[in-house]
Tab-separated table of C-alpha atoms in Angstrom:
chain	number	residue	atom	x	y	z
A	1	MET	CA	-10.477	-0.849	6.082
A	2	LYS	CA	-11.323	-3.826	3.826
A	3	ILE	CA	-8.694	-4.602	1.437
A	4	PHE	CA	-9.227	-5.895	-2.141
A	5	GLY	CA	-6.514	-7.282	-4.310
A	6	LYS	CA	-4.658	-9.119	-1.571
A	7	GLU	CA	-3.645	-11.863	-4.162
A	8	LYS	CA	-1.219	-9.240	-5.555
A	9	ILE	CA	0.580	-9.236	-2.222
A	10	ILE	CA	0.516	-13.149	-2.036
A	11	LYS	CA	2.059	-13.213	-5.545
A	12	PHE	CA	4.712	-10.766	-4.630
A	13	ASN	CA	5.594	-12.529	-1.397
A	14	LYS	CA	6.134	-15.718	-3.420
A	15	LYS	CA	8.516	-13.989	-5.598
A	16	HIS	CA	10.157	-11.868	-2.807
A	17	PRO	CA	9.826	-13.957	0.349
A	18	GLU	CA	12.027	-11.543	2.443
A	19	ALA	CA	9.143	-9.084	1.883
A	20	SER	CA	6.356	-11.312	3.437
A	21	ARG	CA	6.786	-10.271	7.048
A	22	HIS	CA	6.633	-6.537	6.130
A	23	LEU	CA	3.765	-6.662	3.790
A	24	ASN	CA	1.625	-8.953	5.946
A	25	SER	CA	2.259	-6.434	8.839
A	26	TRP	CA	1.042	-3.666	6.490
A	27	VAL	CA	-2.075	-5.559	5.777
A	28	ARG	CA	-2.931	-6.195	9.407
A	29	LYS	CA	-2.367	-2.465	10.131
A	30	VAL	CA	-4.528	-1.332	7.199
A	31	GLU	CA	-7.340	-3.887	8.173
A	32	LEU	CA	-7.292	-2.487	11.795
A	33	SER	CA	-7.645	1.098	10.499
A	34	THR	CA	-10.568	3.420	9.718
A	35	TRP	CA	-9.837	6.276	7.275
A	36	ASN	CA	-12.118	9.095	6.323
A	37	ASN	CA	-9.530	11.200	4.386
A	38	PRO	CA	-5.868	11.224	3.321
A	39	HIS	CA	-4.866	12.950	6.627
A	40	ASP	CA	-6.027	9.886	8.526
A	41	ILE	CA	-3.619	7.761	6.525
A	42	LYS	CA	-0.767	10.130	7.088
A	43	ASN	CA	-1.516	9.995	10.857
A	44	ASN	CA	-1.727	6.333	10.738
A	45	PHE	CA	1.414	5.800	8.712
A	46	ASN	CA	3.497	8.918	9.336
A	47	ASN	CA	5.864	9.575	6.425
A	48	SER	CA	5.368	6.156	4.561
A	49	TYR	CA	2.409	7.185	2.526
A	50	ASP	CA	2.278	9.638	-0.494
A	51	GLN	CA	-0.848	10.850	-1.967
A	52	LEU	CA	-0.946	10.595	-5.846
A	53	GLY	CA	-4.329	11.931	-6.548
A	54	ASP	CA	-7.807	12.224	-4.981
A	55	SER	CA	-8.101	8.579	-4.171
A	56	LYS	CA	-4.764	7.061	-5.190
A	57	GLY	CA	-1.654	6.742	-3.034
A	58	VAL	CA	1.550	4.747	-2.536
A	59	PHE	CA	2.656	3.114	0.669
A	60	ASN	CA	6.358	2.893	1.312
A	61	VAL	CA	6.949	-0.406	3.126
A	62	LYS	CA	10.142	-1.329	4.953
A	63	HIS	CA	12.010	2.008	4.499
A	64	ASN	CA	11.090	2.286	0.793
A	65	ASN	CA	12.165	-1.208	-0.081
A	66	TYR	CA	8.625	-2.048	-1.213
A	67	ARG	CA	5.810	-0.067	-2.687
A	68	VAL	CA	2.153	-0.679	-2.448
A	69	VAL	CA	0.062	1.391	-4.888
A	70	VAL	CA	-3.617	1.734	-3.756
A	71	GLN	CA	-6.860	3.369	-4.495
A	72	VAL	CA	-8.750	4.284	-1.277
A	73	ARG	CA	-12.553	4.477	-1.288
A	74	TYR	CA	-13.098	6.371	2.056
A	75	CYS	CA	-16.945	6.287	1.905
A	76	ASN	CA	-16.956	2.477	1.520
A	77	GLY	CA	-13.994	1.847	3.831
A	78	MET	CA	-12.145	0.060	0.963
A	79	VAL	CA	-8.543	-0.131	-0.083
A	80	LEU	CA	-7.986	-1.530	-3.638
A	81	ILE	CA	-4.462	-2.633	-4.262
A	82	ASP	CA	-3.329	-1.657	-7.821
A	83	GLY	CA	0.224	-3.176	-7.516
A	84	VAL	CA	3.036	-4.184	-5.240
A	85	TYR	CA	6.564	-3.396	-6.340
A	86	THR	CA	10.231	-3.223	-5.337
A	87	HIS	CA	11.697	0.191	-5.099
A	88	SER	CA	13.410	-0.112	-8.442
A	89	GLU	CA	10.437	-1.671	-10.190
A	90	TYR	CA	8.221	1.287	-8.931
A	91	ASP	CA	10.836	3.887	-10.134
A	92	LYS	CA	10.787	2.122	-13.610
A	93	LEU	CA	7.079	2.481	-13.648
A	94	ARG	CA	7.247	6.138	-12.926
A	95	LEU	CA	9.486	6.845	-15.851
A	96	LYS	CA	7.009	5.416	-18.386
């Protein structure tokens, strides 16, 4: 898959350097993947992906310490990063 919005991960890693190794590993795994539907993601990431809508989802990275919210365009092989958050930042977003 081709990832767009990697600058959000770079910015997050600068603010949270302890997340860098885990998020960079996530990037590598996504780029080596090919997904045609949400089931492909679930098969690839087990229980660390939650579908939020037809094309939107959230990856739980490092045992839910970090969240990567994405839009997946299956027909184009694209993953668009909407945001990268700590667990608590993501929970605050969901309350709004």
